[in-house]
Amino acid sequence: VFANTFISQHVWRLDVTRQRLHSLDDASKAIVGKLDKPLVIKAWFTKGLEAPYNNHEQIFRDKLAELAAYSKGQLQLTVVDPATDSEALKEAQKYGLQTLDYTVQKADRSELRKIWMGAALLYGDRQEVLPSLTDMTTLEYELVAAIHRLQQKAEDRPVIGIATGHSEPDFGKPEGPMRTMVEGLAKKAVLTPIPLGGPGAIPKEVDALLIVGPQRPYSDRALYQVDQFLMRGGAVGVFLMNMRPD
């Protein structure tokens, strides 16, 4: 009785694979362990898929089971197939999920199908959507990053400055791949333009500065502002190229 009581209150996991395939990162355990209210994860998977997606739903379930073991009972998972449930189909569409193209190679033909493979994470009045669960190698990162965003308060998000004033690409009206990048950054941080070369210093609330594709040389004043920002512990990412990125 004592042993059963002790074990029921502690998490015990054993991964005997050589590559530690079923072991969560310590950061993942810490983030999931901070859940202070129920996290409901709803997933939509089409049944009966062939390679390379035949095991994706099971891998997804296994990863969620590992995360749930460290969530103190706060993580709840439901998985449905929208093809056999009209209400589930409407709910998936409500969260903005769409079908993915899936080509099945037959002996005598190729067949294109529309399949579901996405999830929504609901945490109080906040939500995150993972529209395409096709890459299982990054599954843990995508899930835990989404959980971390749900936990973050707006005032706790880091501030990323985007350097302007030297003909850099316009991050205010991004298009194409740049739009995807900006939207991804905006989920994790507050983005703000930082004109360089003028009076004053880079604001103290800025945690990191991105210098992306400047087309004109920096003045001594602009270089001094970046230098002082680094000296006070700021992080700077510099991306230089021979053409103006778009």
JSON list of C-alpha atoms in Angstrom, two decimals:
[
{"chain": "A", "resi": 1, "resn": "VAL", "atom": "CA", "xyz": [0.00, 0.00, 0.00]},
{"chain": "A", "resi": 2, "resn": "PHE", "atom": "CA", "xyz": [2.82, 2.41, 0.88]},
{"chain": "A", "resi": 3, "resn": "ALA", "atom": "CA", "xyz": [4.66, 1.65, -2.37]},
{"chain": "A", "resi": 4, "resn": "ASN", "atom": "CA", "xyz": [1.53, 2.14, -4.50]},
{"chain": "A", "resi": 5, "resn": "THR", "atom": "CA", "xyz": [0.76, 5.44, -2.76]},
{"chain": "A", "resi": 6, "resn": "PHE", "atom": "CA", "xyz": [4.32, 6.69, -3.27]},
{"chain": "A", "resi": 7, "resn": "ILE", "atom": "CA", "xyz": [4.46, 5.70, -6.94]},
{"chain": "A", "resi": 8, "resn": "SER", "atom": "CA", "xyz": [1.06, 7.26, -7.71]},
{"chain": "A", "resi": 9, "resn": "GLN", "atom": "CA", "xyz": [2.39, 10.65, -6.58]},
{"chain": "A", "resi": 10, "resn": "HIS", "atom": "CA", "xyz": [5.65, 10.56, -8.57]},
{"chain": "A", "resi": 11, "resn": "VAL", "atom": "CA", "xyz": [6.38, 10.40, -12.30]},
{"chain": "A", "resi": 12, "resn": "TRP", "atom": "CA", "xyz": [8.53, 7.47, -13.38]},
{"chain": "A", "resi": 13, "resn": "ARG", "atom": "CA", "xyz": [9.52, 7.12, -17.06]},
{"chain": "A", "resi": 14, "resn": "LEU", "atom": "CA", "xyz": [12.07, 4.75, -18.61]},
{"chain": "A", "resi": 15, "resn": "ASP", "atom": "CA", "xyz": [13.41, 5.25, -22.16]},
{"chain": "A", "resi": 16, "resn": "VAL", "atom": "CA", "xyz": [15.57, 2.36, -23.33]},
{"chain": "A", "resi": 17, "resn": "THR", "atom": "CA", "xyz": [16.11, 3.60, -26.91]},
{"chain": "A", "resi": 18, "resn": "ARG", "atom": "CA", "xyz": [19.71, 4.44, -27.78]},
{"chain": "A", "resi": 19, "resn": "GLN", "atom": "CA", "xyz": [18.79, 7.89, -29.22]},
{"chain": "A", "resi": 20, "resn": "ARG", "atom": "CA", "xyz": [16.49, 8.71, -26.28]},
{"chain": "A", "resi": 21, "resn": "LEU", "atom": "CA", "xyz": [13.61, 9.02, -28.75]},
{"chain": "A", "resi": 22, "resn": "HIS", "atom": "CA", "xyz": [10.94, 9.09, -26.05]},
{"chain": "A", "resi": 23, "resn": "SER", "atom": "CA", "xyz": [12.68, 11.39, -23.56]},
{"chain": "A", "resi": 24, "resn": "LEU", "atom": "CA", "xyz": [11.42, 14.92, -23.16]},
{"chain": "A", "resi": 25, "resn": "ASP", "atom": "CA", "xyz": [13.80, 17.85, -22.94]},
{"chain": "A", "resi": 26, "resn": "ASP", "atom": "CA", "xyz": [14.17, 19.27, -19.42]},
{"chain": "A", "resi": 27, "resn": "ALA", "atom": "CA", "xyz": [12.80, 22.62, -20.64]},
{"chain": "A", "resi": 28, "resn": "SER", "atom": "CA", "xyz": [9.70, 20.85, -21.96]},
{"chain": "A", "resi": 29, "resn": "LYS", "atom": "CA", "xyz": [9.08, 19.22, -18.58]},
{"chain": "A", "resi": 30, "resn": "ALA", "atom": "CA", "xyz": [9.50, 22.56, -16.80]},
{"chain": "A", "resi": 31, "resn": "ILE", "atom": "CA", "xyz": [7.08, 24.42, -19.10]},
{"chain": "A", "resi": 32, "resn": "VAL", "atom": "CA", "xyz": [4.39, 21.74, -18.93]},
{"chain": "A", "resi": 33, "resn": "GLY", "atom": "CA", "xyz": [4.86, 21.51, -15.16]},
{"chain": "A", "resi": 34, "resn": "LYS", "atom": "CA", "xyz": [3.88, 25.19, -14.83]},
{"chain": "A", "resi": 35, "resn": "LEU", "atom": "CA", "xyz": [0.33, 24.67, -16.15]},
{"chain": "A", "resi": 36, "resn": "ASP", "atom": "CA", "xyz": [-2.01, 26.10, -13.52]},
{"chain": "A", "resi": 37, "resn": "LYS", "atom": "CA", "xyz": [-5.30, 25.33, -15.24]},
{"chain": "A", "resi": 38, "resn": "PRO", "atom": "CA", "xyz": [-6.56, 22.73, -17.74]},
{"chain": "A", "resi": 39, "resn": "LEU", "atom": "CA", "xyz": [-4.90, 22.70, -21.16]},
{"chain": "A", "resi": 40, "resn": "VAL", "atom": "CA", "xyz": [-7.27, 21.11, -23.68]},
{"chain": "A", "resi": 41, "resn": "ILE", "atom": "CA", "xyz": [-5.66, 19.84, -26.88]},
{"chain": "A", "resi": 42, "resn": "LYS", "atom": "CA", "xyz": [-8.00, 18.90, -29.71]},
{"chain": "A", "resi": 43, "resn": "ALA", "atom": "CA", "xyz": [-6.50, 17.12, -32.70]},
{"chain": "A", "resi": 44, "resn": "TRP", "atom": "CA", "xyz": [-7.96, 16.16, -36.06]},
{"chain": "A", "resi": 45, "resn": "PHE", "atom": "CA", "xyz": [-6.37, 13.22, -37.88]},
{"chain": "A", "resi": 46, "resn": "THR", "atom": "CA", "xyz": [-7.62, 11.34, -40.94]},
{"chain": "A", "resi": 47, "resn": "LYS", "atom": "CA", "xyz": [-7.66, 7.60, -40.26]},
{"chain": "A", "resi": 48, "resn": "GLY", "atom": "CA", "xyz": [-6.05, 4.90, -42.39]},
{"chain": "A", "resi": 49, "resn": "LEU", "atom": "CA", "xyz": [-3.21, 6.91, -43.90]},
{"chain": "A", "resi": 50, "resn": "GLU", "atom": "CA", "xyz": [-0.33, 5.21, -45.65]},
{"chain": "A", "resi": 51, "resn": "ALA", "atom": "CA", "xyz": [3.39, 6.02, -45.47]},
{"chain": "A", "resi": 52, "resn": "PRO", "atom": "CA", "xyz": [4.87, 8.44, -44.63]},
{"chain": "A", "resi": 53, "resn": "TYR", "atom": "CA", "xyz": [1.94, 9.49, -42.41]},
{"chain": "A", "resi": 54, "resn": "ASN", "atom": "CA", "xyz": [0.74, 6.08, -41.25]},
{"chain": "A", "resi": 55, "resn": "ASN", "atom": "CA", "xyz": [2.24, 6.42, -37.73]},
{"chain": "A", "resi": 56, "resn": "HIS", "atom": "CA", "xyz": [1.82, 10.16, -37.21]},
{"chain": "A", "resi": 57, "resn": "GLU", "atom": "CA", "xyz": [-1.30, 9.98, -35.07]},
{"chain": "A", "resi": 58, "resn": "GLN", "atom": "CA", "xyz": [0.25, 7.38, -32.76]},
{"chain": "A", "resi": 59, "resn": "ILE", "atom": "CA", "xyz": [3.47, 9.40, -32.45]},
{"chain": "A", "resi": 60, "resn": "PHE", "atom": "CA", "xyz": [1.38, 12.46, -31.62]},
{"chain": "A", "resi": 61, "resn": "ARG", "atom": "CA", "xyz": [-0.57, 10.55, -28.96]},
{"chain": "A", "resi": 62, "resn": "ASP", "atom": "CA", "xyz": [2.64, 9.13, -27.45]},
{"chain": "A", "resi": 63, "resn": "LYS", "atom": "CA", "xyz": [4.26, 12.57, -27.25]},
{"chain": "A", "resi": 64, "resn": "LEU", "atom": "CA", "xyz": [1.17, 14.03, -25.57]},
{"chain": "A", "resi": 65, "resn": "ALA", "atom": "CA", "xyz": [1.15, 11.13, -23.10]},
{"chain": "A", "resi": 66, "resn": "GLU", "atom": "CA", "xyz": [4.75, 11.99, -22.16]},
{"chain": "A", "resi": 67, "resn": "LEU", "atom": "CA", "xyz": [3.86, 15.68, -21.72]},
{"chain": "A", "resi": 68, "resn": "ALA", "atom": "CA", "xyz": [0.73, 14.78, -19.72]},
{"chain": "A", "resi": 69, "resn": "ALA", "atom": "CA", "xyz": [2.85, 12.80, -17.27]},
{"chain": "A", "resi": 70, "resn": "TYR", "atom": "CA", "xyz": [4.51, 16.07, -16.16]},
{"chain": "A", "resi": 71, "resn": "SER", "atom": "CA", "xyz": [1.41, 18.29, -16.34]},
{"chain": "A", "resi": 72, "resn": "LYS", "atom": "CA", "xyz": [0.01, 17.37, -12.91]},
{"chain": "A", "resi": 73, "resn": "GLY", "atom": "CA", "xyz": [-3.23, 16.27, -14.53]},
{"chain": "A", "resi": 74, "resn": "GLN", "atom": "CA", "xyz": [-3.79, 19.55, -16.37]},
{"chain": "A", "resi": 75, "resn": "LEU", "atom": "CA", "xyz": [-3.37, 18.26, -19.94]},
{"chain": "A", "resi": 76, "resn": "GLN", "atom": "CA", "xyz": [-6.39, 16.78, -21.72]},
{"chain": "A", "resi": 77, "resn": "LEU", "atom": "CA", "xyz": [-6.34, 15.32, -25.25]},
{"chain": "A", "resi": 78, "resn": "THR", "atom": "CA", "xyz": [-9.09, 14.41, -27.73]},
{"chain": "A", "resi": 79, "resn": "VAL", "atom": "CA", "xyz": [-8.44, 13.10, -31.26]},
{"chain": "A", "resi": 80, "resn": "VAL", "atom": "CA", "xyz": [-11.16, 12.80, -33.90]},
{"chain": "A", "resi": 81, "resn": "ASP", "atom": "CA", "xyz": [-11.45, 12.10, -37.63]},
{"chain": "A", "resi": 82, "resn": "PRO", "atom": "CA", "xyz": [-13.45, 14.91, -39.29]},
{"chain": "A", "resi": 83, "resn": "ALA", "atom": "CA", "xyz": [-14.26, 12.66, -42.23]},
{"chain": "A", "resi": 84, "resn": "THR", "atom": "CA", "xyz": [-16.59, 10.59, -40.03]},
{"chain": "A", "resi": 85, "resn": "ASP", "atom": "CA", "xyz": [-17.91, 13.36, -37.78]},
{"chain": "A", "resi": 86, "resn": "SER", "atom": "CA", "xyz": [-19.65, 16.42, -39.23]},
{"chain": "A", "resi": 87, "resn": "GLU", "atom": "CA", "xyz": [-19.50, 18.30, -35.92]},
{"chain": "A", "resi": 88, "resn": "ALA", "atom": "CA", "xyz": [-15.77, 17.66, -35.66]},
{"chain": "A", "resi": 89, "resn": "LEU", "atom": "CA", "xyz": [-15.39, 18.99, -39.21]},
{"chain": "A", "resi": 90, "resn": "LYS", "atom": "CA", "xyz": [-17.18, 22.24, -38.30]},
{"chain": "A", "resi": 91, "resn": "GLU", "atom": "CA", "xyz": [-15.08, 22.62, -35.17]},
{"chain": "A", "resi": 92, "resn": "ALA", "atom": "CA", "xyz": [-11.82, 22.14, -37.10]},
{"chain": "A", "resi": 93, "resn": "GLN", "atom": "CA", "xyz": [-12.88, 24.80, -39.58]},
{"chain": "A", "resi": 94, "resn": "LYS", "atom": "CA", "xyz": [-13.83, 27.12, -36.70]},
{"chain": "A", "resi": 95, "resn": "TYR", "atom": "CA", "xyz": [-10.20, 27.08, -35.54]},
{"chain": "A", "resi": 96, "resn": "GLY", "atom": "CA", "xyz": [-9.00, 27.88, -39.06]},
{"chain": "A", "resi": 97, "resn": "LEU", "atom": "CA", "xyz": [-7.70, 24.40, -39.87]},
{"chain": "A", "resi": 98, "resn": "GLN", "atom": "CA", "xyz": [-7.71, 23.27, -43.49]},
{"chain": "A", "resi": 99, "resn": "THR", "atom": "CA", "xyz": [-7.13, 19.99, -45.28]},
{"chain": "A", "resi": 100, "resn": "LEU", "atom": "CA", "xyz": [-3.65, 19.05, -46.48]},
{"chain": "A", "resi": 101, "resn": "ASP", "atom": "CA", "xyz": [-2.81, 17.57, -49.88]},
{"chain": "A", "resi": 102, "resn": "TYR", "atom": "CA", "xyz": [-1.75, 13.94, -49.64]},
{"chain": "A", "resi": 103, "resn": "THR", "atom": "CA", "xyz": [-0.55, 11.91, -52.63]},
{"chain": "A", "resi": 104, "resn": "VAL", "atom": "CA", "xyz": [-0.97, 8.13, -52.45]},
{"chain": "A", "resi": 105, "resn": "GLN", "atom": "CA", "xyz": [1.22, 6.15, -54.83]},
{"chain": "A", "resi": 106, "resn": "LYS", "atom": "CA", "xyz": [-0.57, 3.09, -56.16]},
{"chain": "A", "resi": 107, "resn": "ALA", "atom": "CA", "xyz": [0.88, 0.43, -58.41]},
{"chain": "A", "resi": 108, "resn": "ASP", "atom": "CA", "xyz": [-0.88, 1.84, -61.46]},
{"chain": "A", "resi": 109, "resn": "ARG", "atom": "CA", "xyz": [-1.65, 5.44, -60.50]},
{"chain": "A", "resi": 110, "resn": "SER", "atom": "CA", "xyz": [-1.15, 8.35, -58.14]},
{"chain": "A", "resi": 111, "resn": "GLU", "atom": "CA", "xyz": [-4.13, 9.43, -56.09]},
{"chain": "A", "resi": 112, "resn": "LEU", "atom": "CA", "xyz": [-4.49, 12.90, -54.53]},
{"chain": "A", "resi": 113, "resn": "ARG", "atom": "CA", "xyz": [-6.46, 13.06, -51.28]},
{"chain": "A", "resi": 114, "resn": "LYS", "atom": "CA", "xyz": [-7.41, 15.78, -48.85]},
{"chain": "A", "resi": 115, "resn": "ILE", "atom": "CA", "xyz": [-6.53, 14.85, -45.27]},
{"chain": "A", "resi": 116, "resn": "TRP", "atom": "CA", "xyz": [-6.68, 16.37, -41.79]},
{"chain": "A", "resi": 117, "resn": "MET", "atom": "CA", "xyz": [-3.61, 16.57, -39.59]},
{"chain": "A", "resi": 118, "resn": "GLY", "atom": "CA", "xyz": [-3.78, 19.53, -37.20]},
{"chain": "A", "resi": 119, "resn": "ALA", "atom": "CA", "xyz": [-4.48, 20.55, -33.61]},
{"chain": "A", "resi": 120, "resn": "ALA", "atom": "CA", "xyz": [-5.78, 23.39, -31.46]},
{"chain": "A", "resi": 121, "resn": "LEU", "atom": "CA", "xyz": [-4.55, 24.12, -27.92]},
{"chain": "A", "resi": 122, "resn": "LEU", "atom": "CA", "xyz": [-7.05, 25.81, -25.58]},
{"chain": "A", "resi": 123, "resn": "TYR", "atom": "CA", "xyz": [-5.89, 27.36, -22.31]},
{"chain": "A", "resi": 124, "resn": "GLY", "atom": "CA", "xyz": [-8.47, 29.48, -20.55]},
{"chain": "A", "resi": 125, "resn": "ASP", "atom": "CA", "xyz": [-9.54, 32.18, -23.02]},
{"chain": "A", "resi": 126, "resn": "ARG", "atom": "CA", "xyz": [-6.38, 31.78, -25.13]},
{"chain": "A", "resi": 127, "resn": "GLN", "atom": "CA", "xyz": [-5.70, 29.43, -28.01]},
{"chain": "A", "resi": 128, "resn": "GLU", "atom": "CA", "xyz": [-2.92, 28.31, -30.33]},
{"chain": "A", "resi": 129, "resn": "VAL", "atom": "CA", "xyz": [-3.34, 26.40, -33.58]},
{"chain": "A", "resi": 130, "resn": "LEU", "atom": "CA", "xyz": [-0.91, 23.93, -35.17]},
{"chain": "A", "resi": 131, "resn": "PRO", "atom": "CA", "xyz": [-2.33, 23.65, -38.69]},
{"chain": "A", "resi": 132, "resn": "SER", "atom": "CA", "xyz": [0.08, 21.04, -40.09]},
{"chain": "A", "resi": 133, "resn": "LEU", "atom": "CA", "xyz": [1.45, 18.14, -38.01]},
{"chain": "A", "resi": 134, "resn": "THR", "atom": "CA", "xyz": [3.43, 16.54, -40.82]},
{"chain": "A", "resi": 135, "resn": "ASP", "atom": "CA", "xyz": [6.95, 16.73, -39.36]},
{"chain": "A", "resi": 136, "resn": "MET", "atom": "CA", "xyz": [7.28, 14.55, -36.27]},
{"chain": "A", "resi": 137, "resn": "THR", "atom": "CA", "xyz": [10.96, 15.45, -35.77]},
{"chain": "A", "resi": 138, "resn": "THR", "atom": "CA", "xyz": [9.94, 18.93, -34.55]},
{"chain": "A", "resi": 139, "resn": "LEU", "atom": "CA", "xyz": [6.72, 17.87, -32.83]},
{"chain": "A", "resi": 140, "resn": "GLU", "atom": "CA", "xyz": [7.93, 18.35, -29.24]},
{"chain": "A", "resi": 141, "resn": "TYR", "atom": "CA", "xyz": [9.29, 21.82, -30.03]},
{"chain": "A", "resi": 142, "resn": "GLU", "atom": "CA", "xyz": [6.08, 22.92, -31.78]},
{"chain": "A", "resi": 143, "resn": "LEU", "atom": "CA", "xyz": [3.86, 21.66, -28.96]},
{"chain": "A", "resi": 144, "resn": "VAL", "atom": "CA", "xyz": [5.94, 23.07, -26.11]},
{"chain": "A", "resi": 145, "resn": "ALA", "atom": "CA", "xyz": [6.53, 26.39, -27.89]},
{"chain": "A", "resi": 146, "resn": "ALA", "atom": "CA", "xyz": [2.76, 26.75, -28.32]},
{"chain": "A", "resi": 147, "resn": "ILE", "atom": "CA", "xyz": [2.17, 25.88, -24.65]},
{"chain": "A", "resi": 148, "resn": "HIS", "atom": "CA", "xyz": [4.80, 28.44, -23.64]},
{"chain": "A", "resi": 149, "resn": "ARG", "atom": "CA", "xyz": [3.08, 31.14, -25.71]},
{"chain": "A", "resi": 150, "resn": "LEU", "atom": "CA", "xyz": [-0.23, 30.33, -24.03]},
{"chain": "A", "resi": 151, "resn": "GLN", "atom": "CA", "xyz": [1.36, 30.74, -20.61]},
{"chain": "A", "resi": 152, "resn": "GLN", "atom": "CA", "xyz": [3.13, 33.99, -21.42]},
{"chain": "A", "resi": 153, "resn": "LYS", "atom": "CA", "xyz": [1.63, 37.26, -20.30]},
{"chain": "A", "resi": 154, "resn": "ALA", "atom": "CA", "xyz": [1.78, 40.12, -22.80]},
{"chain": "A", "resi": 155, "resn": "GLU", "atom": "CA", "xyz": [4.04, 42.15, -20.53]},
{"chain": "A", "resi": 156, "resn": "ASP", "atom": "CA", "xyz": [6.47, 39.23, -20.19]},
{"chain": "A", "resi": 157, "resn": "ARG", "atom": "CA", "xyz": [7.15, 38.89, -23.92]},
{"chain": "A", "resi": 158, "resn": "PRO", "atom": "CA", "xyz": [10.59, 40.02, -25.05]},
{"chain": "A", "resi": 159, "resn": "VAL", "atom": "CA", "xyz": [10.89, 43.14, -27.20]},
{"chain": "A", "resi": 160, "resn": "ILE", "atom": "CA", "xyz": [12.69, 42.75, -30.53]},
{"chain": "A", "resi": 161, "resn": "GLY", "atom": "CA", "xyz": [13.79, 45.90, -32.31]},
{"chain": "A", "resi": 162, "resn": "ILE", "atom": "CA", "xyz": [13.96, 46.00, -36.12]},
{"chain": "A", "resi": 163, "resn": "ALA", "atom": "CA", "xyz": [16.66, 48.42, -37.34]},
{"chain": "A", "resi": 164, "resn": "THR", "atom": "CA", "xyz": [15.42, 51.00, -39.87]},
{"chain": "A", "resi": 165, "resn": "GLY", "atom": "CA", "xyz": [16.80, 54.04, -41.68]},
{"chain": "A", "resi": 166, "resn": "HIS", "atom": "CA", "xyz": [19.15, 52.33, -44.16]},
{"chain": "A", "resi": 167, "resn": "SER", "atom": "CA", "xyz": [16.77, 51.03, -46.86]},
{"chain": "A", "resi": 168, "resn": "GLU", "atom": "CA", "xyz": [16.08, 47.76, -45.06]},
{"chain": "A", "resi": 169, "resn": "PRO", "atom": "CA", "xyz": [13.06, 45.63, -46.09]},
{"chain": "A", "resi": 170, "resn": "ASP", "atom": "CA", "xyz": [9.76, 46.90, -44.72]},
{"chain": "A", "resi": 171, "resn": "PHE", "atom": "CA", "xyz": [8.80, 44.69, -41.80]},
{"chain": "A", "resi": 172, "resn": "GLY", "atom": "CA", "xyz": [5.63, 46.73, -41.35]},
{"chain": "A", "resi": 173, "resn": "LYS", "atom": "CA", "xyz": [4.15, 45.39, -44.61]},
{"chain": "A", "resi": 174, "resn": "PRO", "atom": "CA", "xyz": [5.88, 42.05, -45.20]},
{"chain": "A", "resi": 175, "resn": "GLU", "atom": "CA", "xyz": [4.94, 39.75, -48.07]},
{"chain": "A", "resi": 176, "resn": "GLY", "atom": "CA", "xyz": [5.70, 36.16, -49.03]},
{"chain": "A", "resi": 177, "resn": "PRO", "atom": "CA", "xyz": [8.14, 34.22, -46.83]},
{"chain": "A", "resi": 178, "resn": "MET", "atom": "CA", "xyz": [9.01, 37.37, -44.88]},
{"chain": "A", "resi": 179, "resn": "ARG", "atom": "CA", "xyz": [5.40, 37.66, -43.78]},
{"chain": "A", "resi": 180, "resn": "THR", "atom": "CA", "xyz": [5.55, 34.12, -42.41]},
{"chain": "A", "resi": 181, "resn": "MET", "atom": "CA", "xyz": [8.73, 34.99, -40.51]},
{"chain": "A", "resi": 182, "resn": "VAL", "atom": "CA", "xyz": [7.31, 38.21, -39.05]},
{"chain": "A", "resi": 183, "resn": "GLU", "atom": "CA", "xyz": [4.07, 36.49, -37.99]},
{"chain": "A", "resi": 184, "resn": "GLY", "atom": "CA", "xyz": [6.11, 33.75, -36.30]},
{"chain": "A", "resi": 185, "resn": "LEU", "atom": "CA", "xyz": [8.22, 36.29, -34.41]},
{"chain": "A", "resi": 186, "resn": "ALA", "atom": "CA", "xyz": [5.14, 38.28, -33.41]},
{"chain": "A", "resi": 187, "resn": "LYS", "atom": "CA", "xyz": [3.74, 35.24, -31.62]},
{"chain": "A", "resi": 188, "resn": "LYS", "atom": "CA", "xyz": [6.73, 35.15, -29.30]},
{"chain": "A", "resi": 189, "resn": "ALA", "atom": "CA", "xyz": [7.81, 38.77, -28.99]},
{"chain": "A", "resi": 190, "resn": "VAL", "atom": "CA", "xyz": [6.82, 42.40, -29.40]},
{"chain": "A", "resi": 191, "resn": "LEU", "atom": "CA", "xyz": [8.29, 43.80, -32.64]},
{"chain": "A", "resi": 192, "resn": "THR", "atom": "CA", "xyz": [9.16, 47.49, -32.81]},
{"chain": "A", "resi": 193, "resn": "PRO", "atom": "CA", "xyz": [11.03, 49.57, -35.43]},
{"chain": "A", "resi": 194, "resn": "ILE", "atom": "CA", "xyz": [14.29, 51.17, -34.22]},
{"chain": "A", "resi": 195, "resn": "PRO", "atom": "CA", "xyz": [15.57, 54.06, -36.38]},
{"chain": "A", "resi": 196, "resn": "LEU", "atom": "CA", "xyz": [19.36, 54.22, -36.17]},
{"chain": "A", "resi": 197, "resn": "GLY", "atom": "CA", "xyz": [21.56, 57.25, -36.71]},
{"chain": "A", "resi": 198, "resn": "GLY", "atom": "CA", "xyz": [19.38, 59.83, -34.99]},
{"chain": "A", "resi": 199, "resn": "PRO", "atom": "CA", "xyz": [19.53, 61.32, -31.49]},
{"chain": "A", "resi": 200, "resn": "GLY", "atom": "CA", "xyz": [19.05, 59.25, -28.36]},
{"chain": "A", "resi": 201, "resn": "ALA", "atom": "CA", "xyz": [19.84, 55.64, -27.63]},
{"chain": "A", "resi": 202, "resn": "ILE", "atom": "CA", "xyz": [18.10, 52.35, -28.31]},
{"chain": "A", "resi": 203, "resn": "PRO", "atom": "CA", "xyz": [15.26, 52.13, -25.73]},
{"chain": "A", "resi": 204, "resn": "LYS", "atom": "CA", "xyz": [16.06, 50.18, -22.58]},
{"chain": "A", "resi": 205, "resn": "GLU", "atom": "CA", "xyz": [13.03, 47.90, -22.99]},
{"chain": "A", "resi": 206, "resn": "VAL", "atom": "CA", "xyz": [14.50, 46.42, -26.22]},
{"chain": "A", "resi": 207, "resn": "ASP", "atom": "CA", "xyz": [15.98, 42.97, -25.55]},
{"chain": "A", "resi": 208, "resn": "ALA", "atom": "CA", "xyz": [17.29, 42.17, -29.03]},
{"chain": "A", "resi": 209, "resn": "LEU", "atom": "CA", "xyz": [17.99, 44.10, -32.23]},
{"chain": "A", "resi": 210, "resn": "LEU", "atom": "CA", "xyz": [17.73, 42.67, -35.75]},
{"chain": "A", "resi": 211, "resn": "ILE", "atom": "CA", "xyz": [19.73, 44.33, -38.50]},
{"chain": "A", "resi": 212, "resn": "VAL", "atom": "CA", "xyz": [18.42, 42.85, -41.74]},
{"chain": "A", "resi": 213, "resn": "GLY", "atom": "CA", "xyz": [19.78, 43.75, -45.18]},
{"chain": "A", "resi": 214, "resn": "PRO", "atom": "CA", "xyz": [20.79, 47.42, -44.82]},
{"chain": "A", "resi": 215, "resn": "GLN", "atom": "CA", "xyz": [21.56, 48.93, -48.25]},
{"chain": "A", "resi": 216, "resn": "ARG", "atom": "CA", "xyz": [23.47, 52.00, -47.07]},
{"chain": "A", "resi": 217, "resn": "PRO", "atom": "CA", "xyz": [26.52, 52.26, -44.77]},
{"chain": "A", "resi": 218, "resn": "TYR", "atom": "CA", "xyz": [25.95, 52.99, -41.11]},
{"chain": "A", "resi": 219, "resn": "SER", "atom": "CA", "xyz": [27.06, 56.38, -39.84]},
{"chain": "A", "resi": 220, "resn": "ASP", "atom": "CA", "xyz": [29.37, 56.66, -36.85]},
{"chain": "A", "resi": 221, "resn": "ARG", "atom": "CA", "xyz": [26.32, 57.65, -34.81]},
{"chain": "A", "resi": 222, "resn": "ALA", "atom": "CA", "xyz": [24.39, 54.51, -35.80]},
{"chain": "A", "resi": 223, "resn": "LEU", "atom": "CA", "xyz": [27.41, 52.31, -35.05]},
{"chain": "A", "resi": 224, "resn": "TYR", "atom": "CA", "xyz": [27.77, 53.97, -31.66]},
{"chain": "A", "resi": 225, "resn": "GLN", "atom": "CA", "xyz": [24.12, 53.25, -30.84]},
{"chain": "A", "resi": 226, "resn": "VAL", "atom": "CA", "xyz": [24.56, 49.56, -31.69]},
{"chain": "A", "resi": 227, "resn": "ASP", "atom": "CA", "xyz": [27.83, 49.44, -29.73]},
{"chain": "A", "resi": 228, "resn": "GLN", "atom": "CA", "xyz": [26.22, 50.93, -26.62]},
{"chain": "A", "resi": 229, "resn": "PHE", "atom": "CA", "xyz": [23.28, 48.54, -26.92]},
{"chain": "A", "resi": 230, "resn": "LEU", "atom": "CA", "xyz": [25.69, 45.59, -26.97]},
{"chain": "A", "resi": 231, "resn": "MET", "atom": "CA", "xyz": [27.70, 47.02, -24.08]},
{"chain": "A", "resi": 232, "resn": "ARG", "atom": "CA", "xyz": [24.63, 47.07, -21.86]},
{"chain": "A", "resi": 233, "resn": "GLY", "atom": "CA", "xyz": [23.92, 43.41, -22.61]},
{"chain": "A", "resi": 234, "resn": "GLY", "atom": "CA", "xyz": [21.57, 43.60, -25.58]},
{"chain": "A", "resi": 235, "resn": "ALA", "atom": "CA", "xyz": [21.57, 40.89, -28.24]},
{"chain": "A", "resi": 236, "resn": "VAL", "atom": "CA", "xyz": [22.14, 41.79, -31.90]},
{"chain": "A", "resi": 237, "resn": "GLY", "atom": "CA", "xyz": [21.48, 39.65, -34.97]},
{"chain": "A", "resi": 238, "resn": "VAL", "atom": "CA", "xyz": [23.10, 40.96, -38.18]},
{"chain": "A", "resi": 239, "resn": "PHE", "atom": "CA", "xyz": [21.97, 39.59, -41.56]},
{"chain": "A", "resi": 240, "resn": "LEU", "atom": "CA", "xyz": [23.96, 41.07, -44.47]},
{"chain": "A", "resi": 241, "resn": "MET", "atom": "CA", "xyz": [23.54, 40.29, -48.17]},
{"chain": "A", "resi": 242, "resn": "ASN", "atom": "CA", "xyz": [24.35, 41.71, -51.60]},
{"chain": "A", "resi": 243, "resn": "MET", "atom": "CA", "xyz": [20.74, 42.41, -52.50]},
{"chain": "A", "resi": 244, "resn": "ARG", "atom": "CA", "xyz": [17.69, 43.85, -50.82]},
{"chain": "A", "resi": 245, "resn": "PRO", "atom": "CA", "xyz": [15.75, 40.92, -49.35]},
{"chain": "A", "resi": 246, "resn": "ASP", "atom": "CA", "xyz": [12.05, 40.61, -50.09]}
]
